[in-house]
Amino acid sequence: MLSSVLFEYGLSGNSFQVEAFGTGLINNTWKVITPERDYILQRINSAVFKQPVDIATNISLITKYLQQFHPDYKFVAPVVTKNGEEMMYREGEGYFRLFPFVTLSHSKNVVKSPEQAYEAAKQFGRFTRLLGDFDVSRLRTTIPSFHDLTLRYQDFLNAQKNGNRERIFEAESLLKALKKHTGIVIEFENIKTNPEFKLRVTHHDTKISNVLFNAEEKGLCVIDLDTVMAGYFISDVGDMMRTYLCPVTEDEKDCSKIEVRAEFYKSIVQGYFDEMKEELTPSEKKYFFYAGKFMIYMQAIRFLTDYLNNDKYYRADYPGHNLVRAANQTTLLDRFVEKEPFWKDFTR
Ligand code: GN1
Ligand code: MG
């Protein structure tokens, strides 16, 4: 199957080797190794991305803009098929695209040092800044209401009504704990009506594995642009807090290992501000710490919603996986909120 897809890109015969790659929960990803160069092949999950062509449209708009206005920016554009398509469709198999594997680059699955957090935050800040004059309304919405916390909270309430009874019973204490944080949803309502909150080109998935580093450990660029859409900066900054501050991942079962690290927080502020300080409005800056609450809370309720709905969305490697993730993120939220009085002023 994959070889017939690769054939469309002019790769044929037994000149290549294909292996599973990465840790994403939604799409399938492979590394394609050829004697000349390596590639990343991906199949889009079309249950999540209902109009995969919208992704290709956005990437193409961004590629053109960056090539024109920031030709030095290292941007990983997809390889086109022999027919000149940026994304290809295979009956019964779905949508695929191929990227060149950036030579001498590497990605990481966990943030090990504040320097890495700084580099990543700078890269995501730079991406948004370089696209600051791009008309964000031209971007297609690849997942409707993706980071709309109001809607996610509604989905969460619906799952408690209509979800798997046994699982609802099992998750009772977690449900209670999460309901205590509804202030975060109310705050988001204020943001949506605040004219000082700008819709910008937002990545929406700023985990460390979406940054490429060079051999000197400097950030090169960001990758995985499927969820690049109009959005608020709190999505990007918040997801960095969610995934860089803690020494263990969202899959960790032992919640006693969950902590948030001040040095890493400072690095996110520094890296992001080095690019975005002049762009953010005073109102937005006031919500810098809130960004972490927003994203950690949203991820906690998304995992729990999915658990109550029998794991329809996130890949689960074992039956209680999404419950573990939800409990993990709830603990992370508690640890993070404890820091509010101490960290809130770092942005000044
Ligand atoms: C999904 O597939 P992956 O790992 O890139 C999800 C993100 C979540 C993340 C949690 C389209 O991203 O929103 O933060 O899992 N992407 C989508 O690990 O839902
Ligand atoms: Mg992703």
CSV table of C-alpha atoms and ligand atoms in Angstrom, one decimal:
chain,number,residue,atom,x,y,z
A,1,MET,CA,0.0,0.0,0.0
A,2,LEU,CA,2.7,2.5,1.0
A,3,SER,CA,4.8,1.6,-1.9
A,4,SER,CA,2.0,2.5,-4.3
A,5,VAL,CA,1.7,5.9,-2.6
A,6,LEU,CA,5.5,6.4,-2.8
A,7,PHE,CA,5.4,5.5,-6.4
A,8,GLU,CA,3.3,8.7,-7.0
A,9,TYR,CA,6.3,10.6,-5.7
A,10,GLY,CA,8.7,8.9,-8.1
A,11,LEU,CA,10.1,6.6,-5.4
A,12,SER,CA,9.9,3.0,-6.6
A,13,GLY,CA,11.5,-0.4,-6.5
A,14,ASN,CA,13.2,-1.6,-3.4
A,15,SER,CA,15.3,1.5,-3.1
A,16,PHE,CA,13.6,2.6,0.1
A,17,GLN,CA,12.9,1.4,3.6
A,18,VAL,CA,9.9,2.5,5.6
A,19,GLU,CA,9.6,2.6,9.4
A,20,ALA,CA,7.0,3.9,11.8
A,21,PHE,CA,8.0,7.3,13.2
A,22,GLY,CA,7.1,9.7,16.1
A,23,THR,CA,4.6,9.7,18.9
A,24,GLY,CA,1.5,11.5,17.4
A,25,LEU,CA,-1.9,10.5,18.6
A,26,ILE,CA,-3.9,11.4,15.4
A,27,ASN,CA,-2.1,10.8,12.1
A,28,ASN,CA,0.1,7.9,11.0
A,29,THR,CA,3.7,8.8,10.4
A,30,TRP,CA,6.6,6.9,8.7
A,31,LYS,CA,10.2,7.7,8.0
A,32,VAL,CA,11.1,6.8,4.4
A,33,ILE,CA,14.8,6.1,4.0
A,34,THR,CA,16.3,6.1,0.5
A,35,PRO,CA,20.0,6.0,-0.5
A,36,GLU,CA,19.8,9.7,-1.6
A,37,ARG,CA,17.7,11.2,1.1
A,38,ASP,CA,15.1,10.6,3.8
A,39,TYR,CA,11.5,11.6,3.9
A,40,ILE,CA,8.6,11.8,6.3
A,41,LEU,CA,5.4,10.2,5.0
A,42,GLN,CA,2.1,10.9,6.7
A,43,ARG,CA,-1.5,9.7,6.4
A,44,ILE,CA,-4.0,12.2,7.6
A,45,ASN,CA,-6.7,11.0,10.0
A,46,SER,CA,-9.7,12.1,8.1
A,47,ALA,CA,-12.0,11.4,11.1
A,48,VAL,CA,-10.3,14.3,12.8
A,49,PHE,CA,-9.5,16.4,9.7
A,50,LYS,CA,-12.7,16.2,7.8
A,51,GLN,CA,-11.4,18.2,4.9
A,52,PRO,CA,-7.8,17.2,4.5
A,53,VAL,CA,-7.4,19.4,1.4
A,54,ASP,CA,-7.8,22.4,3.7
A,55,ILE,CA,-4.5,21.5,5.4
A,56,ALA,CA,-2.8,21.5,2.0
A,57,THR,CA,-4.4,24.8,1.1
A,58,ASN,CA,-3.1,26.4,4.3
A,59,ILE,CA,0.4,25.1,4.0
A,60,SER,CA,0.5,26.3,0.4
A,61,LEU,CA,-0.6,29.8,1.4
A,62,ILE,CA,1.9,29.9,4.1
A,63,THR,CA,4.7,28.5,2.0
A,64,LYS,CA,4.1,31.2,-0.7
A,65,TYR,CA,4.0,34.0,1.9
A,66,LEU,CA,7.2,33.0,3.7
A,67,GLN,CA,9.0,32.4,0.4
A,68,GLN,CA,8.1,35.9,-0.7
A,69,PHE,CA,8.6,37.9,2.5
A,70,HIS,CA,11.0,35.8,4.6
A,71,PRO,CA,13.0,33.7,2.1
A,72,ASP,CA,15.6,32.9,4.8
A,73,TYR,CA,13.2,31.2,7.1
A,74,LYS,CA,13.7,27.5,7.0
A,75,PHE,CA,10.3,26.1,6.1
A,76,VAL,CA,9.6,22.5,5.4
A,77,ALA,CA,7.2,22.5,2.5
A,78,PRO,CA,5.7,19.2,1.3
A,79,VAL,CA,7.1,17.3,-1.7
A,80,VAL,CA,4.8,17.3,-4.7
A,81,THR,CA,3.7,14.2,-6.5
A,82,LYS,CA,4.6,13.4,-10.1
A,83,ASN,CA,1.2,15.1,-10.9
A,84,GLY,CA,2.2,18.2,-9.0
A,85,GLU,CA,-0.1,17.6,-6.0
A,86,GLU,CA,0.8,18.6,-2.4
A,87,MET,CA,-1.4,16.0,-1.0
A,88,MET,CA,-2.6,12.8,-2.6
A,89,TYR,CA,-5.7,10.7,-2.2
A,90,ARG,CA,-5.7,6.9,-2.5
A,91,GLU,CA,-9.2,5.3,-2.6
A,92,GLY,CA,-9.8,3.3,0.6
A,93,GLU,CA,-6.6,4.5,2.2
A,94,GLY,CA,-7.1,8.2,2.5
A,95,TYR,CA,-4.9,11.3,2.2
A,96,PHE,CA,-1.1,11.3,2.3
A,97,ARG,CA,1.7,13.8,2.0
A,98,LEU,CA,5.5,13.5,1.9
A,99,PHE,CA,8.0,15.9,3.5
A,100,PRO,CA,11.8,16.0,3.0
A,101,PHE,CA,13.5,14.9,6.1
A,102,VAL,CA,15.6,18.0,7.1
A,103,THR,CA,19.2,16.8,7.0
A,104,LEU,CA,21.2,17.3,10.2
A,105,SER,CA,18.1,18.2,12.1
A,106,HIS,CA,16.6,16.3,15.0
A,107,SER,CA,13.5,16.5,17.1
A,108,LYS,CA,12.9,15.7,20.8
A,109,ASN,CA,10.2,13.9,22.7
A,110,VAL,CA,10.8,15.5,26.1
A,111,VAL,CA,12.2,18.9,27.1
A,112,LYS,CA,15.4,18.2,29.1
A,113,SER,CA,16.7,21.7,29.8
A,114,PRO,CA,15.5,25.3,30.1
A,115,GLU,CA,17.6,26.1,27.0
A,116,GLN,CA,15.6,23.7,24.9
A,117,ALA,CA,12.4,25.3,26.2
A,118,TYR,CA,13.7,28.7,25.3
A,119,GLU,CA,14.7,27.6,21.8
A,120,ALA,CA,11.3,26.1,21.2
A,121,ALA,CA,9.3,29.0,22.6
A,122,LYS,CA,11.4,31.3,20.4
A,123,GLN,CA,10.6,29.2,17.3
A,124,PHE,CA,6.9,29.2,17.9
A,125,GLY,CA,7.0,33.0,18.6
A,126,ARG,CA,8.9,33.6,15.5
A,127,PHE,CA,6.5,31.6,13.4
A,128,THR,CA,3.6,33.8,14.5
A,129,ARG,CA,5.6,37.0,14.2
A,130,LEU,CA,6.9,36.3,10.7
A,131,LEU,CA,3.3,35.8,9.7
A,132,GLY,CA,2.1,38.9,11.5
A,133,ASP,CA,1.1,40.7,8.3
A,134,PHE,CA,-0.4,37.6,6.6
A,135,ASP,CA,-4.2,38.0,6.4
A,136,VAL,CA,-5.2,35.3,8.9
A,137,SER,CA,-8.8,35.2,7.6
A,138,ARG,CA,-7.4,33.5,4.5
A,139,LEU,CA,-6.6,30.4,6.5
A,140,ARG,CA,-9.1,27.5,6.4
A,141,THR,CA,-10.3,26.1,9.7
A,142,THR,CA,-8.9,22.6,9.6
A,143,ILE,CA,-10.7,21.5,12.8
A,144,PRO,CA,-13.8,23.7,13.7
A,145,SER,CA,-13.7,25.1,17.2
A,146,PHE,CA,-10.5,23.2,17.9
A,147,HIS,CA,-9.4,25.3,20.9
A,148,ASP,CA,-12.8,26.7,21.8
A,149,LEU,CA,-12.9,25.9,25.5
A,150,THR,CA,-16.6,26.8,25.7
A,151,LEU,CA,-17.4,24.0,23.2
A,152,ARG,CA,-15.0,21.6,24.8
A,153,TYR,CA,-16.6,22.1,28.1
A,154,GLN,CA,-20.0,21.5,26.6
A,155,ASP,CA,-18.7,18.2,25.1
A,156,PHE,CA,-17.4,17.3,28.5
A,157,LEU,CA,-20.8,17.9,30.1
A,158,ASN,CA,-22.5,15.9,27.3
A,159,ALA,CA,-20.2,13.0,27.8
A,160,GLN,CA,-21.2,12.9,31.5
A,161,LYS,CA,-24.8,12.6,30.5
A,162,ASN,CA,-24.5,10.2,27.5
A,163,GLY,CA,-21.2,8.5,28.0
A,164,ASN,CA,-20.2,5.0,29.1
A,165,ARG,CA,-22.0,4.6,32.5
A,166,GLU,CA,-19.3,2.4,34.1
A,167,ARG,CA,-16.6,4.8,33.1
A,168,ILE,CA,-18.6,7.8,34.4
A,169,PHE,CA,-18.8,6.0,37.8
A,170,GLU,CA,-15.1,5.2,37.7
A,171,ALA,CA,-14.1,8.8,36.9
A,172,GLU,CA,-16.4,10.4,39.6
A,173,SER,CA,-13.7,12.0,41.7
A,174,LEU,CA,-11.9,13.3,38.7
A,175,LEU,CA,-15.1,14.8,37.3
A,176,LYS,CA,-15.6,16.6,40.6
A,177,ALA,CA,-12.1,17.9,40.6
A,178,LEU,CA,-12.4,19.2,37.1
A,179,LYS,CA,-15.7,20.9,37.8
A,180,LYS,CA,-14.0,23.1,40.4
A,181,HIS,CA,-12.1,24.8,37.7
A,182,THR,CA,-15.0,26.2,35.6
A,183,GLY,CA,-13.6,29.7,36.3
A,184,ILE,CA,-11.1,29.0,33.5
A,185,VAL,CA,-14.0,28.6,31.1
A,186,ILE,CA,-15.6,31.8,32.2
A,187,GLU,CA,-12.4,33.7,31.8
A,188,PHE,CA,-12.2,32.4,28.2
A,189,GLU,CA,-15.6,33.9,27.6
A,190,ASN,CA,-14.1,37.3,28.5
A,191,ILE,CA,-11.2,36.8,26.1
A,192,LYS,CA,-13.5,36.0,23.2
A,193,THR,CA,-15.3,39.4,23.6
A,194,ASN,CA,-12.1,41.4,24.4
A,195,PRO,CA,-11.2,43.4,21.3
A,196,GLU,CA,-7.6,43.5,22.5
A,197,PHE,CA,-7.2,39.8,22.0
A,198,LYS,CA,-6.0,39.3,18.4
A,199,LEU,CA,-6.6,36.4,16.1
A,200,ARG,CA,-3.2,35.5,14.8
A,201,VAL,CA,-1.5,32.7,12.8
A,202,THR,CA,-1.4,30.1,15.6
A,203,HIS,CA,0.2,26.7,15.5
A,204,HIS,CA,-2.1,25.0,18.0
A,205,ASP,CA,0.2,22.1,18.8
A,206,THR,CA,3.4,23.4,20.3
A,207,LYS,CA,4.8,20.3,21.8
A,208,ILE,CA,8.6,19.9,21.7
A,209,SER,CA,8.5,17.2,19.0
A,210,ASN,CA,7.1,19.8,16.6
A,211,VAL,CA,10.4,21.8,16.7
A,212,LEU,CA,13.4,20.9,14.6
A,213,PHE,CA,16.8,21.5,16.3
A,214,ASN,CA,20.3,21.6,14.6
A,215,ALA,CA,23.4,19.8,15.9
A,216,GLU,CA,24.3,22.8,18.0
A,217,GLU,CA,20.9,22.5,19.8
A,218,LYS,CA,19.5,25.7,18.3
A,219,GLY,CA,15.9,25.7,17.1
A,220,LEU,CA,15.6,25.7,13.3
A,221,CYS,CA,11.9,25.8,12.6
A,222,VAL,CA,8.5,24.4,13.5
A,223,ILE,CA,6.8,21.5,11.8
A,224,ASP,CA,3.4,19.8,11.8
A,225,LEU,CA,1.3,22.6,10.4
A,226,ASP,CA,-2.0,20.7,10.2
A,227,THR,CA,-3.6,22.7,13.0
A,228,VAL,CA,-2.2,26.1,11.9
A,229,MET,CA,-5.3,28.3,11.9
A,230,ALA,CA,-6.5,31.7,13.2
A,231,GLY,CA,-6.2,31.5,17.0
A,232,TYR,CA,-5.2,33.2,20.2
A,233,PHE,CA,-1.6,33.2,21.5
A,234,ILE,CA,-2.7,31.5,24.6
A,235,SER,CA,-3.1,28.3,22.6
A,236,ASP,CA,0.6,28.2,21.7
A,237,VAL,CA,2.0,29.5,24.9
A,238,GLY,CA,-0.3,27.4,27.0
A,239,ASP,CA,0.5,24.1,25.2
A,240,MET,CA,4.2,24.9,25.8
A,241,MET,CA,3.5,25.3,29.5
A,242,ARG,CA,1.5,22.1,29.4
A,243,THR,CA,4.2,20.1,27.8
A,244,TYR,CA,7.6,21.7,28.8
A,245,LEU,CA,7.1,22.5,32.5
A,246,CYS,CA,6.8,19.0,33.8
A,247,PRO,CA,9.6,16.4,33.7
A,248,VAL,CA,7.2,13.6,32.8
A,249,THR,CA,4.7,13.3,29.9
A,250,GLU,CA,0.9,13.2,29.8
A,251,ASP,CA,1.2,9.4,29.8
A,252,GLU,CA,2.8,9.1,33.3
A,253,LYS,CA,0.6,7.1,35.7
A,254,ASP,CA,2.5,8.1,38.9
A,255,CYS,CA,1.1,11.5,39.6
A,256,SER,CA,3.7,12.1,42.4
A,257,LYS,CA,6.2,12.7,39.6
A,258,ILE,CA,4.3,15.6,38.3
A,259,GLU,CA,5.7,19.0,39.1
A,260,VAL,CA,6.2,22.3,37.3
A,261,ARG,CA,9.7,23.9,37.1
A,262,ALA,CA,10.2,27.6,37.4
A,263,GLU,CA,13.3,27.7,35.2
A,264,PHE,CA,11.4,26.2,32.4
A,265,TYR,CA,8.6,28.7,32.9
A,266,LYS,CA,11.0,31.6,32.7
A,267,SER,CA,12.5,30.2,29.5
A,268,ILE,CA,9.1,30.0,27.8
A,269,VAL,CA,8.4,33.6,28.8
A,270,GLN,CA,11.9,34.7,27.6
A,271,GLY,CA,11.9,32.7,24.3
A,272,TYR,CA,8.4,33.8,23.3
A,273,PHE,CA,8.9,37.4,24.4
A,274,ASP,CA,12.1,37.7,22.4
A,275,GLU,CA,10.0,37.3,19.3
A,276,MET,CA,6.5,38.5,20.4
A,277,LYS,CA,6.9,41.1,23.0
A,278,GLU,CA,6.2,44.0,20.7
A,279,GLU,CA,3.3,42.2,19.1
A,280,LEU,CA,1.2,41.3,22.1
A,281,THR,CA,-1.2,43.8,23.4
A,282,PRO,CA,-1.1,44.8,27.1
A,283,SER,CA,-4.3,42.8,27.7
A,284,GLU,CA,-2.8,39.7,26.1
A,285,LYS,CA,0.3,40.0,28.2
A,286,LYS,CA,-1.9,40.0,31.3
A,287,TYR,CA,-3.1,36.5,30.3
A,288,PHE,CA,0.3,34.9,29.9
A,289,PHE,CA,0.0,32.8,33.0
A,290,TYR,CA,-3.7,32.1,32.2
A,291,ALA,CA,-2.5,30.4,28.9
A,292,GLY,CA,-1.2,27.5,30.9
A,293,LYS,CA,-4.4,27.1,32.9
A,294,PHE,CA,-6.4,27.3,29.7
A,295,MET,CA,-4.5,24.6,27.8
A,296,ILE,CA,-3.9,22.2,30.7
A,297,TYR,CA,-7.5,22.3,31.7
A,298,MET,CA,-8.7,21.9,28.1
A,299,GLN,CA,-6.5,18.9,27.6
A,300,ALA,CA,-7.6,17.3,30.9
A,301,ILE,CA,-11.3,17.6,29.9
A,302,ARG,CA,-10.6,16.5,26.3
A,303,PHE,CA,-8.9,13.3,27.6
A,304,LEU,CA,-11.7,12.6,30.1
A,305,THR,CA,-14.4,13.3,27.5
A,306,ASP,CA,-12.8,10.8,25.2
A,307,TYR,CA,-12.5,8.3,28.0
A,308,LEU,CA,-16.2,8.6,28.8
A,309,ASN,CA,-17.0,8.3,25.0
A,310,ASN,CA,-15.0,5.0,24.8
A,311,ASP,CA,-11.8,6.4,23.3
A,312,LYS,CA,-13.2,7.5,20.0
A,313,TYR,CA,-10.7,10.2,19.4
A,314,TYR,CA,-7.3,9.6,21.0
A,315,ARG,CA,-5.3,6.6,20.3
A,316,ALA,CA,-5.4,4.5,23.5
A,317,ASP,CA,-2.7,1.8,24.0
A,318,TYR,CA,-4.6,0.2,26.9
A,319,PRO,CA,-8.2,0.4,28.2
A,320,GLY,CA,-7.6,3.1,30.9
A,321,HIS,CA,-5.1,5.1,29.0
A,322,ASN,CA,-7.2,8.2,28.5
A,323,LEU,CA,-8.3,8.1,32.1
A,324,VAL,CA,-4.6,8.1,33.2
A,325,ARG,CA,-3.9,11.0,30.8
A,326,ALA,CA,-6.9,13.0,32.3
A,327,ALA,CA,-5.8,12.3,35.9
A,328,ASN,CA,-2.2,13.3,34.9
A,329,GLN,CA,-3.4,16.6,33.4
A,330,THR,CA,-5.6,17.3,36.3
A,331,THR,CA,-2.7,17.0,38.7
A,332,LEU,CA,-0.6,19.1,36.4
A,333,LEU,CA,-3.3,21.8,36.5
A,334,ASP,CA,-3.2,21.7,40.4
A,335,ARG,CA,0.5,22.0,40.5
A,336,PHE,CA,0.5,24.8,38.0
A,337,VAL,CA,-2.3,26.8,39.7
A,338,GLU,CA,-0.3,26.7,43.0
A,339,LYS,CA,2.4,28.7,41.3
A,340,GLU,CA,0.1,31.5,40.2
A,341,PRO,CA,1.0,34.0,43.0
A,342,PHE,CA,4.7,33.5,42.4
A,343,TRP,CA,4.9,33.3,38.6
A,344,LYS,CA,2.3,35.7,37.5
A,345,ASP,CA,4.7,38.6,37.4
A,346,PHE,CA,7.5,37.0,35.4
A,347,THR,CA,6.2,38.6,32.3
A,348,ARG,CA,7.0,42.1,33.7
B,1,GN1,C1,-3.0,15.4,19.5
B,1,GN1,O1,-1.5,13.9,17.3
B,1,GN1,P1,-0.8,14.8,18.1
B,1,GN1,O2,-0.1,14.1,19.2
B,1,GN1,O3,0.1,15.7,17.3
B,1,GN1,C2,-4.0,16.6,19.4
B,1,GN1,C3,-3.5,17.7,20.3
B,1,GN1,C4,-3.3,17.3,21.7
B,1,GN1,C5,-2.3,16.1,21.7
B,1,GN1,C6,-2.1,15.6,23.0
B,1,GN1,C7,-5.5,17.3,16.1
B,1,GN1,O4,-1.8,15.8,18.8
B,1,GN1,O5,-4.5,18.7,20.3
B,1,GN1,O6,-2.7,18.3,22.4
B,1,GN1,O7,-2.8,15.1,20.8
B,1,GN1,N1,-4.2,16.9,18.0
B,1,GN1,C8,-5.5,17.0,17.5
B,1,GN1,O8,-1.1,14.7,23.1
B,1,GN1,O9,-6.5,16.8,18.2
B,2,MG,MG,0.0,17.4,15.9
